[in-house]
Amino acid sequence: VPALATEPRFAQRLRQCLEQERLLDGRYGLQRVPGGRVAVPVLPDKLSQLCLPAEVPCELLGIQDPVPSRAARRRSPAQRLREELRRLLGAGWSGELERDVPHAWQRHGDLVLLSEDSFRAEPWERLGSALWETVAKALGARRVARRGRVMPDGMRSPRVTLLLGQHGWVEHVDNGIRYTFDVTKCMFSPGNITEKLRVASLPCSGEVVVDLYAGIGYFTLPFLVHAGAAFVHACEWNSHAVEALHRSLVLNGVRDRCHIHSGDSRQLQLRDVADRVNLGLIPSSEEGWPVACRVLKKATGGVLHIHHNVETRPVPATPQSAVLLAERGSPEPASPGEEAQHGGEETLGARLRPEWQSWAEGTATRIQGLLAELHGRPWRSSVLHIEPVKSYAPHVHHLVLDLECRPVLP
């Protein structure tokens, strides 16, 4: 960063002069430099316009690690990003381009993952690598990637383009658990954090768990790291997710308590091993129900955690709910290809909808029938809990049913 170095007694006078002439680089503050002098930052593209009073002796130098000004430290990352982009584009900046700049993004370590609709206007493309270097600098990142639509391949594979950097491997920490994955090959869903926290608090000490849709370890790792499961059988058919899960197990020191079954979980050969089964697949985990019944311990049974998207009739608005919703603000719409995560009154205002109870009871009856048919004797199933994870779309809720399944003793 170019700066003018002067004696301490002239520093404020120099700063005022630069500010009046609109030459001061407000991103950075005054700072000490060798020789007992003070450096005042100058806008790089304004150096040719310098015309200072003779009574302020100074010389031009470059600062390698400039200190951000107090005002810059108070700015939000989105504000910093817009300011840097305005500076990069100069006279080419326009309202149309500003609408193309993202307000939010995902951060994974030193990588920023932008939404699909970010920087799509043609002028951005002309900037090439300068654009992505500016974005990285403004957001305090080293790598930049952009998300595309999720591919309809049954594995929710992301279309992600790496724009700055050499590779897409990142590390993300949730609730003290280290997840590592390649953003260009695997998805990470921050919307499931409440369910991951709940799983981490379950009393699983000494239990064997089967996770039928493990992915990169969303629930496998909380079961092992926090819930105290003795062993987890993790099933996953996406080879990239399998590699990520293996690395995360090593990172968290639990590799010896997990076996990864790579392939289609419907073909899983395990039987009679599980105290608990996780079926974390939406919109429906129904195809995994027969497998879940087979892996449950036939002598004692266990608990199934069944994920499902349930459609709910809209609740008529009341004056109170309208006020609450206005206070909280409308939920942000999801980007195309991203899971919608609606907040507000629709989720918070309903503790147990009739449709949720009806779905849970119907599921319990069907699972009970599958178990009785499988083992040739009666079983009972009891609804322990119905957990709303999030609103997946308008009037569609992602739910988890905790279902206790036990054989009926003779």
Short mmCIF file of C-alpha atoms in Angstrom, two decimals:
data_model
loop_
_atom_site.label_atom_id
_atom_site.label_comp_id
_atom_site.label_asym_id
_atom_site.label_seq_id
_atom_site.Cartn_x
_atom_site.Cartn_y
_atom_site.Cartn_z
CA VAL A 1 0.00 0.00 0.00
CA PRO A 2 1.51 3.40 -0.92
CA ALA A 3 1.87 5.83 1.98
CA LEU A 4 3.54 9.11 2.86
CA ALA A 5 5.94 8.99 5.81
CA THR A 6 6.44 12.08 7.94
CA GLU A 7 7.48 13.09 11.42
CA PRO A 8 4.89 12.36 14.16
CA ARG A 9 4.19 16.07 14.74
CA PHE A 10 3.11 16.46 11.09
CA ALA A 11 1.08 13.23 10.82
CA GLN A 12 -2.38 14.61 11.59
CA ARG A 13 -1.78 17.69 9.39
CA LEU A 14 -0.79 15.40 6.50
CA ARG A 15 -3.81 13.21 7.07
CA GLN A 16 -6.14 16.22 6.97
CA CYS A 17 -4.57 17.43 3.72
CA LEU A 18 -5.03 14.04 2.06
CA GLU A 19 -8.59 13.78 3.31
CA GLN A 20 -9.50 17.23 1.96
CA GLU A 21 -8.05 16.36 -1.44
CA ARG A 22 -9.81 12.96 -1.37
CA LEU A 23 -6.47 11.19 -1.61
CA LEU A 24 -6.59 9.39 1.75
CA ASP A 25 -7.00 5.59 1.65
CA GLY A 26 -9.60 5.17 4.40
CA ARG A 27 -9.16 1.41 4.53
CA TYR A 28 -5.98 1.79 6.56
CA GLY A 29 -4.94 3.77 9.62
CA LEU A 30 -1.82 5.73 10.49
CA GLN A 31 1.04 3.53 11.62
CA ARG A 32 4.61 3.74 12.82
CA VAL A 33 7.40 2.93 10.39
CA PRO A 34 11.20 2.65 10.88
CA GLY A 35 13.01 5.87 11.66
CA GLY A 36 10.43 7.05 14.20
CA ARG A 37 8.13 8.34 11.45
CA VAL A 38 4.38 7.89 10.88
CA ALA A 39 2.96 6.65 7.57
CA VAL A 40 -0.34 7.97 6.16
CA PRO A 41 -1.93 5.73 3.45
CA VAL A 42 -2.66 7.13 -0.03
CA LEU A 43 -5.11 5.82 -2.63
CA PRO A 44 -2.95 3.97 -5.23
CA ASP A 45 -4.73 5.47 -8.24
CA LYS A 46 -4.40 9.06 -6.88
CA LEU A 47 -0.62 9.27 -6.54
CA SER A 48 -0.29 11.47 -9.61
CA GLN A 49 -2.59 14.06 -8.01
CA LEU A 50 -0.46 14.61 -4.90
CA CYS A 51 0.11 18.30 -4.24
CA LEU A 52 1.06 18.93 -0.62
CA PRO A 53 2.03 22.08 1.30
CA ALA A 54 5.78 22.58 1.61
CA GLU A 55 5.58 22.91 5.40
CA VAL A 56 4.70 19.19 5.67
CA PRO A 57 7.90 17.26 4.86
CA CYS A 58 7.24 13.69 3.72
CA GLU A 59 8.41 10.94 1.39
CA LEU A 60 6.62 8.16 -0.48
CA LEU A 61 7.07 4.54 0.63
CA GLY A 62 5.24 1.24 0.48
CA ILE A 63 3.74 -0.61 3.48
CA GLN A 64 3.74 -4.40 3.20
CA ASP A 65 1.28 -5.14 6.04
CA PRO A 66 -0.99 -2.10 6.47
CA VAL A 67 -3.15 -1.86 9.59
CA PRO A 68 -6.92 -1.53 8.89
CA SER A 69 -8.46 1.73 10.07
CA ARG A 70 -11.07 1.76 12.84
CA ALA A 71 -13.77 2.56 10.29
CA ALA A 72 -12.68 -0.37 8.11
CA ARG A 73 -12.80 -2.72 11.09
CA ARG A 74 -16.39 -1.62 11.78
CA ARG A 75 -17.55 -2.31 8.21
CA SER A 76 -19.33 -5.57 7.47
CA PRO A 77 -17.68 -8.00 5.02
CA ALA A 78 -20.41 -7.20 2.47
CA GLN A 79 -19.61 -3.48 2.73
CA ARG A 80 -15.90 -4.13 2.33
CA LEU A 81 -16.58 -6.28 -0.71
CA ARG A 82 -18.61 -3.56 -2.43
CA GLU A 83 -16.03 -0.89 -1.67
CA GLU A 84 -13.21 -2.98 -3.10
CA LEU A 85 -15.23 -3.77 -6.22
CA ARG A 86 -16.10 -0.10 -6.76
CA ARG A 87 -12.41 0.71 -6.51
CA LEU A 88 -11.55 -2.08 -8.96
CA LEU A 89 -14.12 -1.01 -11.57
CA GLY A 90 -13.82 2.75 -11.14
CA ALA A 91 -16.06 4.51 -13.67
CA GLY A 92 -17.40 1.14 -14.84
CA TRP A 93 -19.32 0.61 -11.59
CA SER A 94 -23.12 0.63 -11.97
CA GLY A 95 -26.31 -0.22 -10.09
CA GLU A 96 -26.78 -3.26 -12.33
CA LEU A 97 -23.39 -4.64 -11.32
CA GLU A 98 -24.07 -3.92 -7.65
CA ARG A 99 -27.18 -6.12 -7.81
CA ASP A 100 -24.90 -8.91 -9.05
CA VAL A 101 -22.73 -8.76 -5.90
CA PRO A 102 -23.69 -11.35 -3.24
CA HIS A 103 -24.97 -10.32 0.19
CA ALA A 104 -24.11 -13.69 1.75
CA TRP A 105 -21.86 -16.69 1.13
CA GLN A 106 -20.61 -19.84 2.84
CA ARG A 107 -17.19 -19.81 4.44
CA HIS A 108 -15.16 -22.98 4.91
CA GLY A 109 -11.79 -22.15 6.43
CA ASP A 110 -9.89 -19.98 3.92
CA LEU A 111 -12.37 -20.72 1.10
CA VAL A 112 -15.45 -18.61 0.30
CA LEU A 113 -18.26 -20.37 -1.57
CA LEU A 114 -20.41 -17.92 -3.54
CA SER A 115 -24.00 -18.45 -4.63
CA GLU A 116 -24.85 -19.49 -8.17
CA ASP A 117 -26.13 -16.07 -9.26
CA SER A 118 -23.04 -14.12 -8.13
CA PHE A 119 -20.99 -12.11 -10.66
CA ARG A 120 -22.79 -13.37 -13.76
CA ALA A 121 -22.93 -10.08 -15.70
CA GLU A 122 -20.55 -9.87 -18.66
CA PRO A 123 -18.35 -7.03 -17.28
CA TRP A 124 -17.29 -9.24 -14.38
CA GLU A 125 -16.07 -11.94 -16.75
CA ARG A 126 -13.73 -9.46 -18.44
CA LEU A 127 -11.91 -8.83 -15.15
CA GLY A 128 -10.66 -12.43 -14.99
CA SER A 129 -8.50 -13.37 -12.01
CA ALA A 130 -8.38 -9.76 -10.77
CA LEU A 131 -12.04 -10.08 -9.75
CA TRP A 132 -11.53 -13.22 -7.67
CA GLU A 133 -8.36 -11.86 -6.06
CA THR A 134 -10.32 -8.76 -5.05
CA VAL A 135 -13.18 -10.85 -3.64
CA ALA A 136 -10.74 -12.99 -1.66
CA LYS A 137 -8.92 -9.95 -0.27
CA ALA A 138 -12.16 -8.19 0.75
CA LEU A 139 -13.53 -11.27 2.50
CA GLY A 140 -10.28 -12.35 4.13
CA ALA A 141 -10.03 -15.58 2.12
CA ARG A 142 -7.37 -17.28 -0.01
CA ARG A 143 -9.67 -19.32 -2.25
CA VAL A 144 -12.97 -18.56 -4.00
CA ALA A 145 -15.50 -20.96 -5.52
CA ARG A 146 -18.98 -20.58 -6.99
CA ARG A 147 -21.86 -22.97 -6.49
CA GLY A 148 -24.08 -24.24 -9.30
CA ARG A 149 -27.24 -26.31 -9.34
CA VAL A 150 -27.17 -29.66 -7.57
CA MET A 151 -26.91 -32.48 -10.11
CA PRO A 152 -29.90 -34.88 -10.30
CA ASP A 153 -27.68 -37.96 -9.92
CA GLY A 154 -29.12 -39.41 -6.71
CA MET A 155 -26.04 -38.29 -4.77
CA ARG A 156 -26.80 -34.54 -4.57
CA SER A 157 -23.43 -33.93 -6.23
CA PRO A 158 -22.66 -30.20 -6.42
CA ARG A 159 -21.69 -28.26 -9.50
CA VAL A 160 -19.02 -26.05 -8.00
CA THR A 161 -16.37 -24.13 -9.92
CA LEU A 162 -13.10 -23.27 -8.23
CA LEU A 163 -12.34 -19.66 -9.25
CA LEU A 164 -9.23 -18.97 -7.18
CA GLY A 165 -6.99 -21.60 -5.62
CA GLN A 166 -5.48 -24.97 -6.45
CA HIS A 167 -7.90 -27.41 -4.78
CA GLY A 168 -11.33 -27.58 -3.12
CA TRP A 169 -10.51 -29.46 0.11
CA VAL A 170 -11.66 -27.52 3.16
CA GLU A 171 -12.16 -28.07 6.87
CA HIS A 172 -15.32 -26.99 8.66
CA VAL A 173 -15.81 -27.10 12.44
CA ASP A 174 -19.29 -27.67 13.89
CA ASN A 175 -19.87 -28.24 17.61
CA GLY A 176 -16.22 -29.16 18.13
CA ILE A 177 -16.30 -31.71 15.27
CA ARG A 178 -13.92 -31.32 12.33
CA TYR A 179 -15.45 -32.11 8.93
CA THR A 180 -13.22 -32.14 5.88
CA PHE A 181 -14.47 -32.45 2.31
CA ASP A 182 -13.90 -31.23 -1.24
CA VAL A 183 -16.46 -28.48 -1.98
CA THR A 184 -16.26 -29.29 -5.70
CA LYS A 185 -17.28 -32.91 -5.04
CA CYS A 186 -19.44 -32.93 -1.86
CA MET A 187 -22.20 -30.79 -0.40
CA PHE A 188 -22.24 -29.39 3.13
CA SER A 189 -25.67 -28.51 4.52
CA PRO A 190 -25.48 -25.94 7.32
CA GLY A 191 -29.26 -26.14 7.71
CA ASN A 192 -29.03 -29.45 9.62
CA ILE A 193 -27.09 -27.96 12.54
CA THR A 194 -30.00 -28.30 15.02
CA GLU A 195 -30.37 -32.00 14.28
CA LYS A 196 -26.61 -32.57 14.48
CA LEU A 197 -26.64 -30.93 17.91
CA ARG A 198 -29.58 -33.10 19.00
CA VAL A 199 -27.88 -36.28 17.80
CA ALA A 200 -24.76 -35.26 19.72
CA SER A 201 -26.83 -35.14 22.92
CA LEU A 202 -28.50 -38.56 22.54
CA PRO A 203 -27.65 -41.22 25.19
CA CYS A 204 -25.81 -43.69 22.95
CA SER A 205 -23.13 -44.95 25.33
CA GLY A 206 -22.22 -48.53 24.50
CA GLU A 207 -24.58 -48.69 21.51
CA VAL A 208 -23.98 -49.90 17.96
CA VAL A 209 -25.40 -47.45 15.41
CA VAL A 210 -26.06 -47.94 11.70
CA ASP A 211 -26.09 -44.71 9.67
CA LEU A 212 -27.72 -45.66 6.37
CA TYR A 213 -26.97 -42.39 4.54
CA ALA A 214 -23.72 -41.18 6.06
CA GLY A 215 -22.58 -38.64 3.46
CA ILE A 216 -19.47 -36.86 4.75
CA GLY A 217 -20.41 -37.78 8.32
CA TYR A 218 -23.14 -35.27 9.23
CA PHE A 219 -24.53 -37.64 11.87
CA THR A 220 -21.91 -40.39 11.99
CA LEU A 221 -19.42 -38.03 13.62
CA PRO A 222 -21.78 -36.59 16.30
CA PHE A 223 -22.76 -40.16 17.24
CA LEU A 224 -19.09 -41.05 17.72
CA VAL A 225 -17.56 -37.84 19.07
CA HIS A 226 -20.26 -36.59 21.46
CA ALA A 227 -23.05 -39.17 21.88
CA GLY A 228 -20.65 -41.92 22.99
CA ALA A 229 -21.67 -44.64 20.50
CA ALA A 230 -19.46 -47.71 20.85
CA PHE A 231 -19.41 -48.36 17.10
CA VAL A 232 -20.99 -46.94 13.94
CA HIS A 233 -21.57 -48.70 10.62
CA ALA A 234 -21.61 -45.84 8.09
CA CYS A 235 -23.18 -46.55 4.67
CA GLU A 236 -22.46 -44.27 1.69
CA TRP A 237 -22.48 -44.77 -2.08
CA ASN A 238 -20.77 -41.53 -3.19
CA SER A 239 -17.04 -42.32 -3.45
CA HIS A 240 -16.09 -38.66 -2.86
CA ALA A 241 -18.15 -38.57 0.34
CA VAL A 242 -16.58 -41.86 1.44
CA GLU A 243 -13.10 -40.35 1.08
CA ALA A 244 -14.17 -37.24 3.01
CA LEU A 245 -15.72 -39.33 5.78
CA HIS A 246 -12.56 -41.44 6.09
CA ARG A 247 -10.43 -38.30 6.46
CA SER A 248 -12.83 -36.78 9.02
CA LEU A 249 -12.84 -39.96 11.11
CA VAL A 250 -9.04 -39.76 11.27
CA LEU A 251 -9.11 -36.02 12.05
CA ASN A 252 -11.43 -36.60 15.01
CA GLY A 253 -9.58 -39.68 16.33
CA VAL A 254 -12.53 -42.09 15.95
CA ARG A 255 -11.49 -44.13 12.90
CA ASP A 256 -11.19 -47.36 14.93
CA ARG A 257 -14.86 -47.14 16.01
CA CYS A 258 -16.38 -46.91 12.55
CA HIS A 259 -16.67 -49.19 9.54
CA ILE A 260 -17.55 -47.55 6.21
CA HIS A 261 -19.78 -49.65 3.93
CA SER A 262 -19.23 -48.20 0.48
CA GLY A 263 -22.11 -48.78 -1.93
CA ASP A 264 -25.91 -48.88 -2.05
CA SER A 265 -27.26 -49.21 1.50
CA ARG A 266 -30.26 -51.16 0.15
CA GLN A 267 -27.82 -53.99 -0.55
CA LEU A 268 -26.28 -53.90 2.93
CA GLN A 269 -25.57 -57.41 4.23
CA LEU A 270 -25.57 -56.52 7.93
CA ARG A 271 -28.24 -58.08 10.15
CA ASP A 272 -29.13 -58.09 13.83
CA VAL A 273 -26.42 -55.62 14.95
CA ALA A 274 -27.95 -52.21 15.68
CA ASP A 275 -29.30 -50.60 18.82
CA ARG A 276 -30.04 -47.48 16.79
CA VAL A 277 -30.47 -46.70 13.06
CA ASN A 278 -30.23 -43.27 11.45
CA LEU A 279 -32.17 -42.75 8.20
CA GLY A 280 -31.07 -39.22 7.30
CA LEU A 281 -32.38 -38.95 3.74
CA ILE A 282 -34.93 -36.48 2.40
CA PRO A 283 -37.42 -36.04 0.87
CA SER A 284 -38.00 -39.63 2.02
CA SER A 285 -35.99 -42.46 3.57
CA GLU A 286 -38.76 -44.97 2.89
CA GLU A 287 -36.61 -47.18 0.64
CA GLY A 288 -34.32 -47.74 3.62
CA TRP A 289 -37.02 -48.95 6.02
CA PRO A 290 -36.67 -52.69 5.20
CA VAL A 291 -32.87 -52.46 5.68
CA ALA A 292 -33.33 -50.60 8.97
CA CYS A 293 -35.62 -53.37 10.21
CA ARG A 294 -33.09 -56.05 9.22
CA VAL A 295 -30.15 -54.43 11.01
CA LEU A 296 -32.03 -53.83 14.29
CA LYS A 297 -31.19 -56.36 17.00
CA LYS A 298 -33.94 -58.96 16.74
CA ALA A 299 -33.82 -59.88 20.43
CA THR A 300 -34.06 -56.37 21.88
CA GLY A 301 -34.93 -53.99 19.02
CA GLY A 302 -33.89 -50.36 19.22
CA VAL A 303 -34.60 -46.83 17.98
CA LEU A 304 -35.01 -45.57 14.41
CA HIS A 305 -34.43 -41.90 13.51
CA ILE A 306 -36.53 -41.50 10.36
CA HIS A 307 -36.16 -38.33 8.24
CA HIS A 308 -38.98 -37.26 5.94
CA ASN A 309 -40.45 -34.17 4.27
CA VAL A 310 -44.08 -33.73 5.32
CA GLU A 311 -46.48 -31.33 3.63
CA THR A 312 -48.48 -29.18 6.03
CA ARG A 313 -51.58 -27.09 5.44
CA PRO A 314 -50.87 -23.38 6.03
CA VAL A 315 -51.92 -22.09 9.43
CA PRO A 316 -54.29 -19.08 9.26
CA ALA A 317 -52.43 -15.95 10.29
CA THR A 318 -53.46 -14.19 13.48
CA PRO A 319 -52.79 -10.53 14.34
CA GLN A 320 -50.21 -11.68 16.89
CA SER A 321 -48.35 -13.89 14.43
CA ALA A 322 -48.34 -11.09 11.84
CA VAL A 323 -46.68 -8.77 14.34
CA LEU A 324 -44.10 -11.41 15.29
CA LEU A 325 -43.30 -12.12 11.66
CA ALA A 326 -42.90 -8.41 10.93
CA GLU A 327 -40.50 -8.07 13.86
CA ARG A 328 -38.40 -11.04 12.79
CA GLY A 329 -38.37 -10.09 9.12
CA SER A 330 -39.14 -12.21 6.11
CA PRO A 331 -36.96 -15.24 5.47
CA GLU A 332 -34.26 -14.97 2.84
CA PRO A 333 -35.12 -16.91 -0.32
CA ALA A 334 -32.81 -19.79 -1.12
CA SER A 335 -30.56 -19.69 -4.13
CA PRO A 336 -31.42 -22.06 -6.99
CA GLY A 337 -30.06 -25.53 -6.27
CA GLU A 338 -29.78 -24.77 -2.57
CA GLU A 339 -31.96 -26.26 0.13
CA ALA A 340 -34.65 -23.77 1.05
CA GLN A 341 -34.52 -22.96 4.73
CA HIS A 342 -37.55 -20.91 5.60
CA GLY A 343 -37.79 -19.40 9.02
CA GLY A 344 -40.31 -17.14 10.67
CA GLU A 345 -43.73 -18.06 11.99
CA GLU A 346 -44.33 -21.08 9.78
CA THR A 347 -41.78 -23.20 11.66
CA LEU A 348 -41.60 -21.48 15.04
CA GLY A 349 -45.33 -21.15 15.57
CA ALA A 350 -46.20 -24.84 15.25
CA ARG A 351 -45.05 -27.33 17.85
CA LEU A 352 -46.94 -30.38 16.61
CA ARG A 353 -49.12 -30.15 13.54
CA PRO A 354 -51.87 -32.76 12.94
CA GLU A 355 -50.17 -33.74 9.65
CA TRP A 356 -46.94 -34.47 11.53
CA GLN A 357 -48.70 -36.68 14.06
CA SER A 358 -50.61 -38.48 11.31
CA TRP A 359 -47.40 -39.15 9.36
CA ALA A 360 -45.61 -40.41 12.50
CA GLU A 361 -48.42 -42.78 13.47
CA GLY A 362 -48.73 -44.12 9.93
CA THR A 363 -44.96 -44.69 9.75
CA ALA A 364 -45.00 -46.46 13.12
CA THR A 365 -47.73 -48.82 11.92
CA ARG A 366 -45.88 -49.66 8.70
CA ILE A 367 -42.54 -50.26 10.47
CA GLN A 368 -44.29 -52.47 13.00
CA GLY A 369 -45.74 -54.53 10.15
CA LEU A 370 -42.33 -54.84 8.43
CA LEU A 371 -40.71 -56.09 11.64
CA ALA A 372 -43.48 -58.60 12.34
CA GLU A 373 -43.24 -59.96 8.79
CA LEU A 374 -39.44 -60.14 8.94
CA HIS A 375 -39.23 -62.00 12.27
CA GLY A 376 -42.50 -63.94 12.23
CA ARG A 377 -43.69 -62.57 15.58
CA PRO A 378 -45.37 -59.41 16.89
CA TRP A 379 -43.47 -56.18 17.47
CA ARG A 380 -44.55 -52.89 18.97
CA SER A 381 -43.48 -49.43 17.85
CA SER A 382 -43.80 -46.25 19.90
CA VAL A 383 -43.41 -42.62 18.81
CA LEU A 384 -40.82 -41.13 21.16
CA HIS A 385 -40.41 -37.71 19.57
CA ILE A 386 -41.08 -35.68 16.41
CA GLU A 387 -38.38 -33.13 15.65
CA PRO A 388 -38.94 -30.32 13.07
CA VAL A 389 -35.53 -29.64 11.53
CA LYS A 390 -36.47 -26.83 9.16
CA SER A 391 -39.02 -25.71 6.63
CA TYR A 392 -37.70 -27.19 3.38
CA ALA A 393 -40.11 -25.27 1.15
CA PRO A 394 -43.36 -23.37 1.73
CA HIS A 395 -45.60 -25.65 3.83
CA VAL A 396 -43.14 -28.57 3.57
CA HIS A 397 -41.28 -29.46 6.76
CA HIS A 398 -38.21 -31.65 7.19
CA LEU A 399 -39.07 -33.83 10.20
CA VAL A 400 -37.28 -36.53 12.15
CA LEU A 401 -39.29 -39.25 13.86
CA ASP A 402 -37.67 -41.06 16.80
CA LEU A 403 -39.38 -44.45 16.75
CA GLU A 404 -38.77 -47.08 19.42
CA CYS A 405 -39.20 -50.65 18.11
CA ARG A 406 -39.29 -53.64 20.48
CA PRO A 407 -40.24 -57.30 20.02
CA VAL A 408 -43.29 -58.42 21.99
CA LEU A 409 -42.10 -60.97 24.54
CA PRO A 410 -44.06 -64.25 24.73
#
